Amino acid sequence: MIRRISVEQRIVDSARKRAAILGCSVLVGLLLGSAIIIASGSNVLEVYAETVDAIVGSARSVQQTLRATTPLILTGLAAAVAFRMRLYTIGAEGQLYIGAITGSGMALLLGDGHPAVYVVPAVLLAGVIGGIVWALIIAVPRAYFGTDEVVGTLMLNFIALHIMNWLIFGSVSFWRDRENLGFPGGKIVPEAAQLHQFWGRADTGIFIAVALALILGLYLKWTSHGFEWSVIGDSLRAGIYSGMNVRRQIISVLGLSGALAGMAGAMQVASVTYALEPRGLESGSLGFTGIVVAAIAGLNPRAIVPAAFVVAGITTAGPSLSRIGVSPASVIALEGILLLSVAGGQFFNHFTLRVAPAASEASAEPAS
């Protein structure tokens, strides 16, 4: 008997069903990841046990994971808020670099002559402004001329990286430590600009990031802006026909995305690198990893917090896994498989598969 498979659109309104689909997607990702682990010659149970231990096995592990979670929450939010409106920007990486430049510049400018209660917010605000300005370079032409935000933001990522590298490696700029006669590096930001460490290496940045995730979740759900962004994301035509200012909303969303990524850059300077350090900021690929976090969370701001914690844990577990024979490439492959599994799961939030008889068979008259 010939069967026909059709794809029909649907919307899963139940939060329980969405959570079930997400959970199954993660489980499938872990099962597929087991094949990578087996292929590398490692024991699956040992690898996953070592991963859990590296994430929450000790106080130091939790501190390290929390520290790595903070920027991923912010870059995850940056991706989620744009993707929800079908604006597929991948510019968080470059916006993070610019935020690090402006944030560290503000820290060095203010110096130690002011209390931390004023300096830290100024540093974060400078990062936000830097991220917004960098995002607007693409947001304005995207809103008014329909330029491709994917290509534009990708190009700006490389430009931002070269600017950051030039400030430290190719010039005697304000950011470069001129007293260091060895390998070029950035000036250490003053202590007043550094985030307070409340538990070992864990700093107060995690509270700021979690608070922003909760606030953004409420904002998207209960405000008119959130409603308009949802409508435009579902149907651009519907937004236009209902009288919404689509251009303004595109600029607002991309600007907000840039602000979050820029804050992540400033926060890295204030809590991790303590200077404008291109190697440290580039090695984490935090902007691109934020896209993975947003996808795992289903673009839900509140779900981004646990998703960022898991991804940060997998990343920080890399050195521990290498000791039992798992290569860094395998760790990256595990992240990629998890992303693809979750992306595949999101398909079932919007579509369903139906199996039906072929058209010729369905139209045949039954025998009397």
Coordinates of C-alpha atoms in Angstrom, one line a residue:
M1 CA 0.0 0.0 0.0
I2 CA 1.4 3.4 -1.0
R3 CA 1.4 6.0 1.7
R4 CA 1.9 9.7 1.4
I5 CA 3.6 11.8 4.1
S6 CA 2.5 15.4 4.4
V7 CA 3.8 18.3 6.5
E8 CA 1.1 20.4 8.2
Q9 CA 1.6 23.6 10.1
R10 CA 0.7 23.7 13.8
I11 CA 1.5 25.7 16.8
V12 CA 2.2 24.0 20.2
D13 CA 0.5 26.3 22.7
S14 CA 1.0 24.1 25.7
A15 CA 4.2 24.9 27.7
R16 CA 4.2 21.3 28.9
K17 CA 4.3 20.0 25.3
R18 CA 7.0 22.4 24.4
A19 CA 9.1 21.3 27.4
A20 CA 8.5 17.6 26.5
I21 CA 9.6 18.2 22.9
L22 CA 12.7 20.1 24.2
G23 CA 13.5 17.3 26.7
C24 CA 13.2 14.6 24.0
S25 CA 15.4 16.6 21.7
V26 CA 18.1 16.9 24.3
L27 CA 17.9 13.2 25.0
V28 CA 18.2 12.4 21.3
G29 CA 21.2 14.7 21.1
L30 CA 22.9 12.9 24.0
L31 CA 22.2 9.5 22.4
L32 CA 23.7 10.7 19.1
G33 CA 26.6 12.2 21.0
S34 CA 27.3 8.8 22.4
A35 CA 28.2 7.7 19.0
I36 CA 30.9 10.4 18.8
I37 CA 32.2 9.3 22.2
I38 CA 32.3 5.6 21.2
A39 CA 34.1 6.5 17.9
S40 CA 36.8 8.4 19.8
G41 CA 37.4 5.2 21.9
S42 CA 36.0 6.6 25.2
N43 CA 33.5 5.1 27.6
V44 CA 30.1 6.9 27.3
L45 CA 29.2 6.6 30.9
E46 CA 32.6 7.8 32.0
V47 CA 32.5 10.8 29.7
Y48 CA 29.1 11.9 30.9
A49 CA 29.9 11.3 34.5
E50 CA 33.1 13.3 34.1
T51 CA 31.1 16.1 32.5
V52 CA 28.6 16.3 35.4
D53 CA 31.5 16.2 37.8
A54 CA 33.2 19.1 36.0
I55 CA 30.1 21.1 36.1
V56 CA 28.8 20.6 39.7
G57 CA 31.2 18.1 41.2
S58 CA 32.8 20.6 43.6
A59 CA 32.4 24.2 44.8
R60 CA 35.2 25.3 42.4
S61 CA 33.5 23.5 39.5
V62 CA 30.2 25.3 40.2
Q63 CA 32.0 28.7 40.5
Q64 CA 33.8 28.2 37.2
T65 CA 30.6 27.1 35.5
L66 CA 28.7 30.2 36.9
R67 CA 31.5 32.4 35.7
A68 CA 31.2 31.0 32.2
T69 CA 27.4 31.1 32.2
T70 CA 27.1 34.8 32.6
P71 CA 28.2 35.9 29.1
L72 CA 26.3 33.1 27.5
I73 CA 23.1 34.2 29.1
L74 CA 23.6 37.7 27.6
T75 CA 24.6 36.6 24.2
G76 CA 21.9 34.0 24.2
L77 CA 19.4 36.7 25.0
A78 CA 20.9 38.8 22.2
A79 CA 20.2 36.0 19.7
A80 CA 16.8 35.1 21.1
V81 CA 15.3 38.6 21.0
A82 CA 16.3 39.0 17.4
F83 CA 15.5 35.5 16.2
R84 CA 12.0 35.7 17.7
M85 CA 11.3 38.5 15.1
R86 CA 12.9 36.5 12.3
L87 CA 16.0 38.8 12.3
Y88 CA 18.8 36.3 12.0
T89 CA 21.6 38.4 13.2
I90 CA 24.9 36.7 14.0
G91 CA 26.6 39.8 15.0
A92 CA 26.8 39.3 18.8
E93 CA 30.4 38.3 18.5
G94 CA 31.5 41.6 17.0
Q95 CA 29.2 43.6 19.3
L96 CA 30.8 41.8 22.2
Y97 CA 34.2 42.9 21.0
I98 CA 33.0 46.5 20.6
G99 CA 31.4 46.4 24.1
A100 CA 34.7 45.2 25.5
I101 CA 36.5 48.1 23.8
T102 CA 34.1 50.8 25.0
G103 CA 33.7 49.2 28.5
S104 CA 37.5 48.9 29.1
G105 CA 38.0 52.4 27.7
M106 CA 35.5 53.7 30.3
A107 CA 37.2 51.8 33.1
L108 CA 40.6 53.1 32.2
L109 CA 39.3 56.6 31.8
L110 CA 37.6 56.7 35.2
G111 CA 40.5 55.0 37.0
D112 CA 40.6 54.3 40.7
G113 CA 39.5 57.8 41.7
H114 CA 35.8 56.9 41.9
P115 CA 33.9 54.3 44.0
A116 CA 33.0 51.0 42.4
V117 CA 29.3 51.7 42.8
Y118 CA 29.6 54.3 40.1
V119 CA 32.4 52.9 38.0
V120 CA 31.0 49.4 37.4
P121 CA 27.6 50.7 36.1
A122 CA 29.5 53.2 33.9
V123 CA 31.6 50.4 32.4
L124 CA 28.5 48.3 31.7
L125 CA 26.7 51.2 30.2
A126 CA 29.6 52.0 28.0
G127 CA 29.5 48.4 26.7
V128 CA 25.8 48.7 26.1
I129 CA 26.2 51.9 24.1
G130 CA 29.1 50.4 22.1
G131 CA 27.0 47.3 21.2
I132 CA 24.0 49.4 20.2
V133 CA 26.1 51.7 17.9
W134 CA 27.7 48.6 16.2
A135 CA 24.3 47.0 15.8
L136 CA 22.7 50.1 14.3
I137 CA 25.2 50.0 11.4
I138 CA 23.2 47.0 10.1
A139 CA 19.8 47.7 11.8
V140 CA 19.2 51.0 9.9
P141 CA 19.8 49.7 6.3
R142 CA 18.0 46.4 7.2
A143 CA 14.9 48.4 8.3
Y144 CA 14.9 50.9 5.4
F145 CA 16.5 49.0 2.5
G146 CA 16.0 45.4 3.4
T147 CA 19.7 44.5 3.4
D148 CA 20.7 41.0 4.5
E149 CA 21.4 41.1 8.2
V150 CA 23.2 37.8 8.2
V151 CA 25.9 38.9 5.7
G152 CA 26.2 42.3 7.2
T153 CA 26.6 41.2 10.8
L154 CA 29.1 38.5 9.8
M155 CA 31.3 41.1 8.0
L156 CA 31.1 43.5 11.0
N157 CA 32.3 40.7 13.3
F158 CA 35.6 40.5 11.4
I159 CA 35.9 44.3 11.3
A160 CA 35.3 44.5 15.1
L161 CA 37.9 41.8 15.6
H162 CA 40.5 43.6 13.5
I163 CA 39.8 46.9 15.4
M164 CA 40.3 45.1 18.7
N165 CA 43.5 43.5 17.5
W166 CA 44.9 46.7 16.1
L167 CA 44.3 48.6 19.4
I168 CA 46.5 46.1 21.2
F169 CA 48.9 44.5 18.7
G170 CA 49.2 47.2 16.0
S171 CA 49.3 50.5 17.8
V172 CA 50.2 52.4 20.9
S173 CA 46.6 53.1 21.8
F174 CA 45.1 54.2 25.0
W175 CA 44.1 50.5 25.7
R176 CA 47.6 49.0 25.2
D177 CA 49.9 48.5 28.2
R178 CA 52.9 50.4 27.0
E179 CA 55.0 49.5 30.0
N180 CA 54.9 45.8 29.1
L181 CA 58.0 45.2 27.0
G182 CA 57.1 41.6 26.3
F183 CA 54.1 40.3 24.4
P184 CA 51.6 43.1 23.7
G185 CA 48.6 43.2 26.1
G186 CA 45.9 45.5 27.3
K187 CA 46.1 47.8 30.4
I188 CA 44.7 46.2 33.5
V189 CA 41.4 47.9 34.4
P190 CA 41.3 49.5 37.9
E191 CA 40.0 47.5 40.8
A192 CA 37.0 49.8 41.1
A193 CA 35.8 48.6 37.6
Q194 CA 36.0 44.9 38.5
L195 CA 32.8 43.0 39.4
H196 CA 32.7 41.8 43.0
Q197 CA 33.4 38.1 43.6
F198 CA 30.9 36.9 46.1
W199 CA 31.8 33.2 46.1
G200 CA 35.3 32.1 45.1
R201 CA 35.6 33.0 41.4
A202 CA 31.9 33.5 40.9
D203 CA 31.0 37.2 40.6
T204 CA 27.9 39.4 40.7
G205 CA 27.6 39.4 36.9
I206 CA 25.5 36.2 37.1
F207 CA 22.8 38.0 39.1
I208 CA 22.7 40.8 36.6
A209 CA 22.4 38.3 33.7
V210 CA 19.7 36.3 35.4
A211 CA 17.7 39.4 36.3
L212 CA 17.9 40.6 32.7
A213 CA 16.6 37.2 31.5
L214 CA 13.6 37.4 33.8
I215 CA 12.9 41.0 33.0
L216 CA 13.1 40.4 29.3
G217 CA 10.8 37.4 29.5
L218 CA 8.2 39.5 31.3
Y219 CA 8.7 42.4 28.9
L220 CA 8.2 40.2 25.8
K221 CA 5.1 38.6 27.3
W222 CA 3.2 41.6 28.8
T223 CA 4.2 44.8 26.9
S224 CA 2.9 46.2 23.7
H225 CA 6.4 46.1 22.2
G226 CA 6.7 42.4 23.0
F227 CA 3.3 41.8 21.4
E228 CA 4.3 43.7 18.2
W229 CA 7.6 41.9 18.0
S230 CA 5.7 38.6 18.2
V231 CA 3.2 39.6 15.5
I232 CA 5.9 40.8 13.1
G233 CA 7.9 37.7 13.8
D234 CA 4.9 35.5 12.9
S235 CA 3.8 37.5 9.9
L236 CA 5.5 40.6 8.5
R237 CA 2.4 41.4 6.4
A238 CA 0.1 41.2 9.4
G239 CA 2.3 43.7 11.2
I240 CA 2.2 46.1 8.3
Y241 CA -1.5 45.7 7.7
S242 CA -2.3 46.3 11.4
G243 CA -0.5 49.7 11.3
M244 CA 2.7 48.7 13.2
N245 CA 5.8 50.7 12.6
V246 CA 7.9 47.8 11.3
R247 CA 11.0 49.8 10.6
R248 CA 11.1 51.2 14.1
Q249 CA 10.6 47.7 15.6
I250 CA 13.4 46.2 13.5
I251 CA 15.8 48.9 14.7
S252 CA 14.6 48.5 18.3
V253 CA 15.1 44.7 18.3
L254 CA 18.5 44.8 16.7
G255 CA 19.5 47.6 19.0
L256 CA 18.4 45.7 22.0
S257 CA 20.3 42.6 20.7
G258 CA 23.4 44.7 20.3
A259 CA 23.0 46.2 23.8
L260 CA 23.0 42.8 25.4
A261 CA 26.0 41.5 23.5
G262 CA 27.9 44.8 24.2
M263 CA 27.2 44.4 27.9
A264 CA 28.6 40.8 27.7
G265 CA 31.8 42.2 26.3
A266 CA 32.1 44.9 29.0
M267 CA 31.3 42.3 31.7
Q268 CA 34.1 40.0 30.4
V269 CA 36.5 42.8 30.8
A270 CA 35.2 43.6 34.3
S271 CA 35.2 40.0 35.6
V272 CA 37.4 37.6 33.5
T273 CA 40.1 39.2 31.4
Y274 CA 40.4 42.5 33.4
A275 CA 41.8 44.1 30.3
L276 CA 41.1 44.4 26.6
E277 CA 42.7 41.0 25.7
P278 CA 41.8 39.9 22.1
R279 CA 43.1 36.4 22.6
G280 CA 40.9 35.8 25.7
L281 CA 37.8 37.4 24.2
E282 CA 38.1 35.7 20.8
S283 CA 38.9 32.2 22.1
G284 CA 35.5 31.7 23.7
S285 CA 33.4 32.4 20.6
L286 CA 30.8 33.7 23.1
G287 CA 28.7 35.4 20.5
F288 CA 28.4 32.3 18.3
T289 CA 27.9 30.0 21.3
G290 CA 25.0 32.3 22.4
I291 CA 23.1 31.2 19.3
V292 CA 23.5 27.6 20.5
V293 CA 22.1 28.6 23.9
A294 CA 19.2 30.5 22.3
A295 CA 18.3 27.5 20.1
I296 CA 18.4 25.0 23.0
A297 CA 16.2 27.3 25.0
G298 CA 13.7 27.6 22.2
L299 CA 14.2 31.4 22.1
N300 CA 12.6 31.6 25.6
P301 CA 14.4 34.2 27.7
R302 CA 13.7 32.4 31.0
A303 CA 14.9 29.0 29.6
I304 CA 18.1 30.6 28.4
V305 CA 19.5 30.6 32.0
P306 CA 19.5 26.8 32.4
A307 CA 20.5 26.3 28.8
A308 CA 23.5 28.7 29.3
F309 CA 24.5 26.8 32.4
V310 CA 24.5 23.5 30.6
V311 CA 26.5 24.8 27.6
A312 CA 28.9 26.6 29.9
G313 CA 29.4 23.3 31.8
I314 CA 30.1 21.4 28.6
T315 CA 32.6 24.0 27.6
T316 CA 34.4 24.2 30.9
A317 CA 34.4 20.4 31.1
G318 CA 36.6 20.3 28.0
P319 CA 40.0 20.1 30.0
S320 CA 38.6 17.4 32.3
L321 CA 37.4 15.4 29.3
S322 CA 40.7 15.7 27.6
R323 CA 42.3 13.9 30.5
I324 CA 40.2 10.8 29.8
G325 CA 40.9 10.9 26.0
V326 CA 38.2 13.1 24.6
S327 CA 39.6 15.6 22.2
P328 CA 38.5 19.2 22.0
A329 CA 37.1 18.6 18.5
S330 CA 34.8 15.9 20.0
V331 CA 33.6 18.4 22.6
I332 CA 32.7 20.8 19.8
A333 CA 31.0 18.0 17.9
L334 CA 28.9 17.2 21.0
E335 CA 27.7 20.8 21.2
G336 CA 26.9 20.8 17.4
I337 CA 24.9 17.5 17.7
L338 CA 23.0 18.9 20.6
L339 CA 22.2 22.1 18.7
L340 CA 21.0 20.1 15.6
S341 CA 18.9 17.9 17.8
V342 CA 17.2 20.8 19.5
A343 CA 16.7 22.6 16.1
G344 CA 15.1 19.4 14.8
G345 CA 12.9 19.3 17.8
Q346 CA 11.7 22.9 17.2
F347 CA 10.3 21.6 13.9
F348 CA 7.7 19.7 15.8
N349 CA 6.6 22.9 17.7
H350 CA 5.5 24.3 14.4
F351 CA 4.8 21.4 12.1
T352 CA 3.4 17.9 12.3
L353 CA 3.8 14.9 10.0
R354 CA 0.8 13.0 8.8
V355 CA 0.8 9.7 6.9
A356 CA -2.2 9.3 4.5
P357 CA -3.0 7.0 1.6
A358 CA -1.9 8.2 -1.8
A359 CA -4.3 10.5 -3.6
S360 CA -5.3 7.8 -6.2
E361 CA -6.1 5.3 -3.5
A362 CA -8.0 7.7 -1.4
S363 CA -10.3 8.7 -4.3
A364 CA -11.1 5.0 -5.3
E365 CA -14.7 4.0 -4.7
P366 CA -15.2 1.1 -2.3
A367 CA -16.6 -2.1 -3.7
S368 CA -20.4 -2.6 -3.1

